[in-house]
Coordinates of C-alpha atoms in Angstrom, one line a residue:
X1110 CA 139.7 84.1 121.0
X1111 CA 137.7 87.4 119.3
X1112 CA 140.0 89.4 116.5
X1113 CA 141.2 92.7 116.9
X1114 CA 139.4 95.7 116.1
X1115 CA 140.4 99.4 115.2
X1116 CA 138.6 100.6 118.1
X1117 CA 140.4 97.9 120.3
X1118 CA 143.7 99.3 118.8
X1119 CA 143.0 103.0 119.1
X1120 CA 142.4 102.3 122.8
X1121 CA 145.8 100.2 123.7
X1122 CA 148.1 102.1 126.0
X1123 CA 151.5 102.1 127.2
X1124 CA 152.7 99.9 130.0
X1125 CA 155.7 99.9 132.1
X1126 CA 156.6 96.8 129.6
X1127 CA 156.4 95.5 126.2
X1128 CA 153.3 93.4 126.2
X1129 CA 151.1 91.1 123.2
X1130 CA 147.3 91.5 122.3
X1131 CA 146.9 88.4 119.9
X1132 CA 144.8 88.7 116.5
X1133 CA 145.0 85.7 114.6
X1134 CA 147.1 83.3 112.4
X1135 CA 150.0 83.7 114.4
X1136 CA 149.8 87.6 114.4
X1137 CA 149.6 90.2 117.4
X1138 CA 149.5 93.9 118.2
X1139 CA 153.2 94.5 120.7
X1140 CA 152.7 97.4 122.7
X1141 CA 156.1 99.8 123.6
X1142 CA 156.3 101.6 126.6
X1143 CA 156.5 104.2 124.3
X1144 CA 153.2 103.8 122.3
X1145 CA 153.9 102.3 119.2
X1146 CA 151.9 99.7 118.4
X1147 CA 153.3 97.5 115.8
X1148 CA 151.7 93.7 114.3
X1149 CA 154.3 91.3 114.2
X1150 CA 153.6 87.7 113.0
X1151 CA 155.2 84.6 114.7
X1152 CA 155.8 81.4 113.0
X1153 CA 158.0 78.2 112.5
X1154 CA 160.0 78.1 109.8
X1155 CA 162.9 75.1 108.4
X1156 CA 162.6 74.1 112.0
X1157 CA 163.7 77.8 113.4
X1158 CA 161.1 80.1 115.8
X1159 CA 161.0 83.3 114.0
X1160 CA 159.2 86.4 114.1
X1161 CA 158.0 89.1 111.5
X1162 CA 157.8 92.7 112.0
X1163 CA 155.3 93.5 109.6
X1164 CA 154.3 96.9 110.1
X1165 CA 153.1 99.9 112.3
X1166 CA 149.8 100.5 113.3
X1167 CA 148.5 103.7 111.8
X1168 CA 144.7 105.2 112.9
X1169 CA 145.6 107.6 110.0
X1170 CA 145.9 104.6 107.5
X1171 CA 142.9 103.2 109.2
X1172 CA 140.3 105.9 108.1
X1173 CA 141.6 105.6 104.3
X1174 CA 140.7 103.1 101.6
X1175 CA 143.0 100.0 101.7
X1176 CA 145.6 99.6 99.8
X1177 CA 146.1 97.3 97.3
X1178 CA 148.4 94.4 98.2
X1179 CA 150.9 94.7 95.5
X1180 CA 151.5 97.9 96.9
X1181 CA 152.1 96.8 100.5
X1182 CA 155.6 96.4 101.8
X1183 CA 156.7 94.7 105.5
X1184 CA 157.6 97.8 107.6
X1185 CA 155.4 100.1 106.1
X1186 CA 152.8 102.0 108.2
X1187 CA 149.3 100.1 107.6
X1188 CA 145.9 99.6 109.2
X1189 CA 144.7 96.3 110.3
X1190 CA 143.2 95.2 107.0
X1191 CA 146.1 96.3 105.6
X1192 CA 148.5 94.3 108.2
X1193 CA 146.5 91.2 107.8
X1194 CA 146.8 91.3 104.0
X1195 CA 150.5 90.9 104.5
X1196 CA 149.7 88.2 107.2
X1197 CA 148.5 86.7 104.7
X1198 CA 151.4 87.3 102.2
X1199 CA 153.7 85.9 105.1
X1200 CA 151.5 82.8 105.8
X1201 CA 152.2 81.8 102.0
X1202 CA 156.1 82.6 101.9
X1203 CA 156.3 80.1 105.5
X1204 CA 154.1 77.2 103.9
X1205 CA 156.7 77.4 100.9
X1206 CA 159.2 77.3 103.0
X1207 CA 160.3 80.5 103.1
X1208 CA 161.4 83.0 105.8
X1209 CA 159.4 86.5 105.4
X1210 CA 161.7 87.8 107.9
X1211 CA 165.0 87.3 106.1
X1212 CA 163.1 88.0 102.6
X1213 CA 162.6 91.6 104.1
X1214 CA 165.9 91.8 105.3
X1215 CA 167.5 91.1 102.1
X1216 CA 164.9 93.8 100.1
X1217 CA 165.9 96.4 102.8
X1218 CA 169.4 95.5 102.0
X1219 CA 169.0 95.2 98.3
X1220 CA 166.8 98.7 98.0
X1221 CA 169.9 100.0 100.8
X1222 CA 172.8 99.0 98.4
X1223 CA 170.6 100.3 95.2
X1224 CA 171.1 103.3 96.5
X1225 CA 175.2 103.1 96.8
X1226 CA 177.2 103.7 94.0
X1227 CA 178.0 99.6 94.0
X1228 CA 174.6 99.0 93.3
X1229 CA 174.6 101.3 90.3
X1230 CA 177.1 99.7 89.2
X1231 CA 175.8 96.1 89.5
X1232 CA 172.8 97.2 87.9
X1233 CA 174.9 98.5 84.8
X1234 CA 177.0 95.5 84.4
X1235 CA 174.0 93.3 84.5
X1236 CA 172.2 95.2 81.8
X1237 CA 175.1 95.0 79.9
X1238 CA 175.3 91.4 79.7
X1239 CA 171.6 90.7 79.5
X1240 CA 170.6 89.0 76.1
X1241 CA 167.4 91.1 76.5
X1242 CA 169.2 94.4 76.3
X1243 CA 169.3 94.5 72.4
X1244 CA 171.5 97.0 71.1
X1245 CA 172.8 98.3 74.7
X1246 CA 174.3 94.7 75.2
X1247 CA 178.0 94.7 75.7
X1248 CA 180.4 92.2 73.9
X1249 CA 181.6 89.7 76.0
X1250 CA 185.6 90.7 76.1
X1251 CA 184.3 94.3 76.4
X1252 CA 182.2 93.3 79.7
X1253 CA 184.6 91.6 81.3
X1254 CA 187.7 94.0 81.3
X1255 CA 185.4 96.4 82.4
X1256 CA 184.0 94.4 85.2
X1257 CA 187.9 93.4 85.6
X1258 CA 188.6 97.3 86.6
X1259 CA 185.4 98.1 88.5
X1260 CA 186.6 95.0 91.0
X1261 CA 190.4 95.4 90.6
X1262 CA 190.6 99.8 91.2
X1263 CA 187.7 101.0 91.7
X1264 CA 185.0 99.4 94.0
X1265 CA 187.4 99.5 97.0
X1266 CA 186.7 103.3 96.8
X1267 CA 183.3 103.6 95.6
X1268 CA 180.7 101.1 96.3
X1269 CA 179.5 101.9 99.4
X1270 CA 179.5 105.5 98.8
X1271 CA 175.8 106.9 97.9
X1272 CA 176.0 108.5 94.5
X1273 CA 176.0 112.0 95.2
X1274 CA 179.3 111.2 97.6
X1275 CA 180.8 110.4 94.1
X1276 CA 181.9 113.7 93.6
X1277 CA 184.6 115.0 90.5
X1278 CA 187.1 115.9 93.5
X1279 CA 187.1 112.4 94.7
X1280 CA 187.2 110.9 91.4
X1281 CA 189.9 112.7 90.3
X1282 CA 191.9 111.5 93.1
X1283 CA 191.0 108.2 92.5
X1284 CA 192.4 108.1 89.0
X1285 CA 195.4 109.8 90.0
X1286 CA 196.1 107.2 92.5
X1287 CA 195.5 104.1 90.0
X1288 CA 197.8 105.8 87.4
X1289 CA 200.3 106.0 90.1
X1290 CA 199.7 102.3 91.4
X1291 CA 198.6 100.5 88.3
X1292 CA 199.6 102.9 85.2
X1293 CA 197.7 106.1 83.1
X1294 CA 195.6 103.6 81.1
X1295 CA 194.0 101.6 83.7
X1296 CA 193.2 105.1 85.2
X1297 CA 191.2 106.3 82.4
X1298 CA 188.9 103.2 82.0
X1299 CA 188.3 103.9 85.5
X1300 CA 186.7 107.2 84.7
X1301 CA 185.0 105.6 81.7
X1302 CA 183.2 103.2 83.8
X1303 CA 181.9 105.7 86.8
X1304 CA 180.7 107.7 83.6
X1305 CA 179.3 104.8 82.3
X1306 CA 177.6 104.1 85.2
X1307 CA 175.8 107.0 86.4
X1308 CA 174.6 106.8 82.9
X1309 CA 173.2 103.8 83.5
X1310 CA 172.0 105.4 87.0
X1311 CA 170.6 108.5 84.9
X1312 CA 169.0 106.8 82.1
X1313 CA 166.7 105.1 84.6
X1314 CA 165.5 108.0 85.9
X1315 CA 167.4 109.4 88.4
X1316 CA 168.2 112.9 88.9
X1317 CA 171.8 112.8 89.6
X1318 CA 175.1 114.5 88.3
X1319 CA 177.5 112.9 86.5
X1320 CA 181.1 113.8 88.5
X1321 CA 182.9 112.0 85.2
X1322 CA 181.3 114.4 83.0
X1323 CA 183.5 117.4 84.7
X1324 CA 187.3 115.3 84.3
X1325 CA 188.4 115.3 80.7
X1326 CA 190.7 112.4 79.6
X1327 CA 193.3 114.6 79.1
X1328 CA 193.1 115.4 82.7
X1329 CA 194.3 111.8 83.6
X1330 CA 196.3 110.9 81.0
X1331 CA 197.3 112.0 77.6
X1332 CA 197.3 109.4 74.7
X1333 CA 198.3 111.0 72.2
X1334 CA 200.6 108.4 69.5
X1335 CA 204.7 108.3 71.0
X1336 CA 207.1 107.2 68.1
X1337 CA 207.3 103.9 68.5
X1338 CA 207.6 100.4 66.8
X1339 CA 205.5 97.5 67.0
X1340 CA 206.8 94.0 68.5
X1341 CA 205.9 91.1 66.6
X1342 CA 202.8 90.3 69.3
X1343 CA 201.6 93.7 68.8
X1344 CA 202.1 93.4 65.0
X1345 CA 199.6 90.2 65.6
X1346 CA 197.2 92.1 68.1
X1347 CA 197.0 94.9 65.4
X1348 CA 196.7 92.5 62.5
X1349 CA 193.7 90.5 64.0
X1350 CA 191.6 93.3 65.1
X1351 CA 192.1 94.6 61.8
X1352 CA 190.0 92.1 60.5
X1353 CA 186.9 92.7 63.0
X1354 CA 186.9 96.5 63.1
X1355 CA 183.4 98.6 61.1
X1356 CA 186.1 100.3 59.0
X1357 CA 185.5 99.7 55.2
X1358 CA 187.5 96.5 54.5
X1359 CA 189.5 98.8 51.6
X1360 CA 190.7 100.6 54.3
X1361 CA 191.6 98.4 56.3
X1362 CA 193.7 96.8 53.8
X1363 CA 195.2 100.0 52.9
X1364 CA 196.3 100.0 56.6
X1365 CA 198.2 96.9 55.8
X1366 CA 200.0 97.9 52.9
X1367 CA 201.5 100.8 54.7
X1368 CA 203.2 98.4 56.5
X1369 CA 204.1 95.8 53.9
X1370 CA 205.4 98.6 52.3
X1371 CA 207.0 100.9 54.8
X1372 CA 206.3 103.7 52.9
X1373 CA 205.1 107.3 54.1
X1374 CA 201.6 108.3 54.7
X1375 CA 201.1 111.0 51.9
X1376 CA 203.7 108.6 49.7
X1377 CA 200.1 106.1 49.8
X1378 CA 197.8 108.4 49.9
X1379 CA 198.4 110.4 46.8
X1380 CA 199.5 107.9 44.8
X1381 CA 198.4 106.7 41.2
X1382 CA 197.7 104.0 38.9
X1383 CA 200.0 105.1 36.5
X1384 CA 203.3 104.3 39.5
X1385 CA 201.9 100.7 39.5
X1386 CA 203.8 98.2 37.2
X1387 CA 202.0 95.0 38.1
X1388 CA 204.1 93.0 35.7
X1389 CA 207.3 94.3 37.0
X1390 CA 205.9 94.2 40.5
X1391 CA 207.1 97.4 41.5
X1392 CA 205.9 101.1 42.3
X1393 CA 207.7 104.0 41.1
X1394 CA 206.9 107.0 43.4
X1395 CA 208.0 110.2 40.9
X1396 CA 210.1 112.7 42.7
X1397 CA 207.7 115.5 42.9
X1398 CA 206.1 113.1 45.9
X1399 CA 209.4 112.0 47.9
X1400 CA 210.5 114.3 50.2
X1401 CA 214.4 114.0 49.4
X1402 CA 213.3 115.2 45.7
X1403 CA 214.5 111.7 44.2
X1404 CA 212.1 108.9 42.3
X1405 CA 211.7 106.0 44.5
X1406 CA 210.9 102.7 43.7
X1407 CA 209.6 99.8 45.7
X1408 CA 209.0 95.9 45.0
X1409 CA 206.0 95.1 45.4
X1410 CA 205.6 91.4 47.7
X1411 CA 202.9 88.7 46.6
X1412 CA 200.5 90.4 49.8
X1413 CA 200.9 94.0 48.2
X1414 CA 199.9 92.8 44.8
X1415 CA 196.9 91.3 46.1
X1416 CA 195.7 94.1 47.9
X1417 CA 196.5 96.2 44.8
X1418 CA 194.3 93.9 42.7
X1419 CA 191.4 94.3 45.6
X1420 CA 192.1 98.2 45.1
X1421 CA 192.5 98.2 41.4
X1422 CA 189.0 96.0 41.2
X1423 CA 187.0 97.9 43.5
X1424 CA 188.6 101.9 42.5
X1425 CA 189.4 101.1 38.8
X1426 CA 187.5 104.3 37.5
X1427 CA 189.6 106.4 39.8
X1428 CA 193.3 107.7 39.3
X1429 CA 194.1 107.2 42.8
X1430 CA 194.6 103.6 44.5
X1431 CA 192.3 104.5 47.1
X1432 CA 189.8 107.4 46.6
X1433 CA 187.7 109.5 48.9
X1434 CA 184.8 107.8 50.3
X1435 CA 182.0 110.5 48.5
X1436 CA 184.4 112.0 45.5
X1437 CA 186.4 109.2 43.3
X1438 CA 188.1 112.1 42.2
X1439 CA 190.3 112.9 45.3
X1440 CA 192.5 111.1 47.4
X1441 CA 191.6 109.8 50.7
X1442 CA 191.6 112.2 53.8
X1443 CA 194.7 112.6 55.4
X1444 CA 192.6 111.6 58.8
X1445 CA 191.5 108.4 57.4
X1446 CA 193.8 106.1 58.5
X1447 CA 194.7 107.0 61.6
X1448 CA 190.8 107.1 62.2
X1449 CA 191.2 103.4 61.1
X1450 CA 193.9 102.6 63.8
X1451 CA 192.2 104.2 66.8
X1452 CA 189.3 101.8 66.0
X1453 CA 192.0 99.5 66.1
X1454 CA 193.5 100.6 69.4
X1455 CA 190.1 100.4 71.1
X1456 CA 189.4 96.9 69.9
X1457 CA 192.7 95.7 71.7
X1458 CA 192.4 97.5 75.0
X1459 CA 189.0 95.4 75.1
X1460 CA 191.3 93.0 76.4
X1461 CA 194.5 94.9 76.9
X1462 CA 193.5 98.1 78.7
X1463 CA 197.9 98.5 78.4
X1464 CA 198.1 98.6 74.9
X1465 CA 199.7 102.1 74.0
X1466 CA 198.4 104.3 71.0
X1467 CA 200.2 104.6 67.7
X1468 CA 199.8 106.5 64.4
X1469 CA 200.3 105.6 61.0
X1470 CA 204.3 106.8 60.8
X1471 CA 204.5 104.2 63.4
X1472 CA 203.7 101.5 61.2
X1473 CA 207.0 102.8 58.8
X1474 CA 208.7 103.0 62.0
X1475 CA 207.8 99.1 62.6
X1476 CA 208.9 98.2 58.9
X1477 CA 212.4 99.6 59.9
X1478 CA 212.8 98.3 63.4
X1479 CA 211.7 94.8 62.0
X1480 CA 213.9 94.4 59.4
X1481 CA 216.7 95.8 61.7
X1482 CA 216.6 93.4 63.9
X1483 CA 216.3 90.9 61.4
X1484 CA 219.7 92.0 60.6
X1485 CA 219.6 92.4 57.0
X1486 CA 222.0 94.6 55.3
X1487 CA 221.1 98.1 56.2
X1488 CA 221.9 99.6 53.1
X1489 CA 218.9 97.8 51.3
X1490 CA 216.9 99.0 54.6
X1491 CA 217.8 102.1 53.6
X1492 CA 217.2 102.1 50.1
X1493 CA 213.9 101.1 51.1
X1494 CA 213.1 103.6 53.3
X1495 CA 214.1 106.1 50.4
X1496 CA 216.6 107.4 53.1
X1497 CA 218.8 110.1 51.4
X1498 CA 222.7 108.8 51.8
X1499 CA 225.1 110.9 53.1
X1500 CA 227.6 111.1 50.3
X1501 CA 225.9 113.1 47.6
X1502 CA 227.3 111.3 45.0
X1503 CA 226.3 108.0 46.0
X1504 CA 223.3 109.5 46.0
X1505 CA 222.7 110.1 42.2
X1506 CA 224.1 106.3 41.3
X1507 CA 222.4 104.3 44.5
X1508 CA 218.6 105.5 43.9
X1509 CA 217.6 102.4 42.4
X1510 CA 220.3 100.1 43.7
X1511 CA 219.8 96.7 45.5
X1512 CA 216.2 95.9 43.8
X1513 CA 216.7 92.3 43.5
X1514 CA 218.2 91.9 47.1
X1515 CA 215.1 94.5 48.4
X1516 CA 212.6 92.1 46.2
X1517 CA 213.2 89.4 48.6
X1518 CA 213.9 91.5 51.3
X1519 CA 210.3 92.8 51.1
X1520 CA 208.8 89.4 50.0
X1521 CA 210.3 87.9 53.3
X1522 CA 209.2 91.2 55.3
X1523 CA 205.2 90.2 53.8
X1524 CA 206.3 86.6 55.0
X1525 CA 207.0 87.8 58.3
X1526 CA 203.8 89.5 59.0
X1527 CA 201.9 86.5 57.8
X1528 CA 203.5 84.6 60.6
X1529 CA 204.2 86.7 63.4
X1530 CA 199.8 86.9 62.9
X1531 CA 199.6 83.2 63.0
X1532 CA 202.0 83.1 66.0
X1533 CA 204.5 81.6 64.4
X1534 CA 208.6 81.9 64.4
X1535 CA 209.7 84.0 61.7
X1536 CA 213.7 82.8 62.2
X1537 CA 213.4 79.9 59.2
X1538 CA 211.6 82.8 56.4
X1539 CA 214.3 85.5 57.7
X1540 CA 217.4 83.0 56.9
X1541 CA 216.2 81.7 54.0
X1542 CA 215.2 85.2 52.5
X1543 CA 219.2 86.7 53.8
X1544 CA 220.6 83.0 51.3
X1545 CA 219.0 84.1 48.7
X1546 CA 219.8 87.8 48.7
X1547 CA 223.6 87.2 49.0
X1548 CA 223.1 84.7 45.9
X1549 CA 221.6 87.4 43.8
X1550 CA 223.8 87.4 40.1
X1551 CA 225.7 90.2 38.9
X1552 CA 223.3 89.6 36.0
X1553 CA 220.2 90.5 38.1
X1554 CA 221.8 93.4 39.3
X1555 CA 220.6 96.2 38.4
X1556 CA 220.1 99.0 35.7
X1557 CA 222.0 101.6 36.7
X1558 CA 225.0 100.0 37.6

């Protein structure tokens, strides 16, 4: 049986019914009642009669050079060189076993879905976890809560919806709705990841808006740090991502000794050398820097001393326990550490997108509520909060009272950190540490009384 030709093409016309004007290889030429003349290719296949649609005949095509076949897709508009090139494409996909039929399918599909917001986002998440990616590669813990609210609030909304449906109106209402449903944190990593993914959709070329870019955090939600104290899990969340966050490790154990300490912000960050008695183990805070006008001193805990050495080893030509980062001669910023603890903050809602802010006062706040609820006596809680008593004349005799009993009080508090981070019970340190208190000898009382 002779092949085709485009003259034989040009001249088919219409009948009343469909009807076949076989090439070769399996392909033909269908004929619409309407005209169309389209080459389809039929073959076996896994057992399974199957045919291929793989493309319209076009006289137009037919008078230009062919096309190269890389550029060729099933479905396209081709001549009959072109169509037999993809005849040929076909044969080989059938003889591996192969269906061209459902391959096309699945590209129309997959080039359908690229076009949805789903398939944006698919795209992002798989960049982000390929190796390849360098730099733009995503931790795993990071990826997965991410992908975690992507499946869990968002793609129910979104996927199907073609990018420029996303708009700032619908995904404002959105993250209203997951605050309501699932709380004001989960909300605003929902924003961050639509931004994050037309990003992604942006960056590889396409020219599309960004409805995140016009909803400001503070919109949804507003994080700014709530008084509040640490549990002893959070006091281990915070202590372990301590250790992993691109602060300067100086200031990350400056963080720390805020706690172990339980002292003010500006009481830490202003103070000197001269206030540190290592072979007392104390710090005397002069009055001119405690804000009830009164020295204060604290006992310094086994941890605190060795972060004092660290300091005193790494600052020794500077006044200050920890200077500025560019002028030895000036304290630290009074930014820093909270700067430290957001880094913080972010590293935890990596895995617990719930985790609520909180600022350095916080950490004083957590010293207090600790020991509280450890029940020791409160008066050496106070004492070592440098709390102001009521009666003013306590006031002048009870400054330094209760050292030895805060000593141990403070060593045990240092204890307690040390285990809550391990995950340990801190009930054995805690009754141990309230023994040897009440045990403390009039002779170790001290001076002032």
């Amino acid at each position: 049986m002779s092949e085709l030709t485009d003259k034989e093409l040009k001249n088919l016309k219409p009948r009343a019914k469909l009807y076949k004007v076989t090439d070769r290889d399996g392909m033909y030429a269908a004929v619409t009642p309407t005209g169309v003349v389209s080459f389809r290719y039929q073959y076996r296949v896994n057992g399974r009669q199957e045919v291929l649609t793989i493309g319209r005949y076009s006289a137009e095509a037919a008078r230009k050079l062919t096309r190269a076949p890389d550029v060729l897709e099933y479905g396209m508009e081709v001549s009959l060189a072109e169509a037999r090139s993809l005849l040929a494409r076909a044969r080989r996909q059938v003889e591996r076993g192969e269906s061209p039929s459902k391959a096309k399918v699945e590209k129309r599909t997959a080039s359908a879905e690229a076009l949805t917001f789903g398939g944006w986002a698919e795209a992002y998440f798989k960049h982000k976890a390929d190796p390849k990616s360098g730099a733009e590669r995503l931790a795993d813990s990071t990826l997965a809560m991410r992908r975690s609210v992507y499946d869990r609030a968002i793609a129910g909304e979104l996927s199907k919806l073609k990018l420029g449906e996303v708009t700032p109106q619908r995904l404002k209402h959105l993250c209203d709705e997951v605050k309501e449903k699932r709380g004001p944190a989960v909300a605003v990593h929902v924003r961050e990841v639509v931004l994050l993914v037309f990003r992604h959709a942006q960056g590889s070329g396409l020219d599309v808006s960004n409805p995140a870019e016009s909803i400001r955090t503070s919109a949804i939600a507003n994080f700014e740090p709530r008084e509040r104290a640490l549990s002893p899990s959070e006091v281990r969340a915070v202590l372990a991502a301590l250790d992993h966050v691109s602060a300067a490790p100086t200031l990350r154990l400056a963080v720390k000794f805020v706690l172990l300490s339980g002292v003010r912000k500006s009481e830490f960050i202003d103070a000197t050398w001269k206030e540190i008695d290592f072979a007392a183990a104390r710090w005397t805070i002069p009055a001119e820097r405690m804000k009830a006008g009164k020295a204060h001193v604290v006992p310094l805990s086994d941890q605190a001393l060795d972060i004092l050495t660290v300091f005193r080893t790494m600052f020794g030509a500077s006044r200050y326990l920890h200077p500025g980062r560019y002028d030895s001669d000036t304290p630290i910023s009074n930014a820093t550490l909270n700067r430290v603890i957001d880094t913080v903050v972010e590293r935890i809602r990596e895995t617990d997108p719930d985790f609520q802010s909180f600022g350095v006062h916080d950490l004083r706040r957590t010293f207090s509520t600790g020991l509280n609820r450890a029940k020791f006596d409160d008066r050496w809680i106070e004492m070592s909060l440098a709390h102001a008593p009521r009666n003013r004349i306590a006031a002048v005799y009870n400054v330094n009272r209760y050292l030895a009993e805060r000593k141990i009080m403070l060593q045990c508090w240092a204890d307690m950190l040390d285990a809550w981070a391990k995950g340990e019970s801190a009930k054995d340190l805690i009754a141990d540490a309230k023994r040897r208190a009440a045990e403390v000898h009039d002779d170790e009382l001290d001076d002032d009384l």
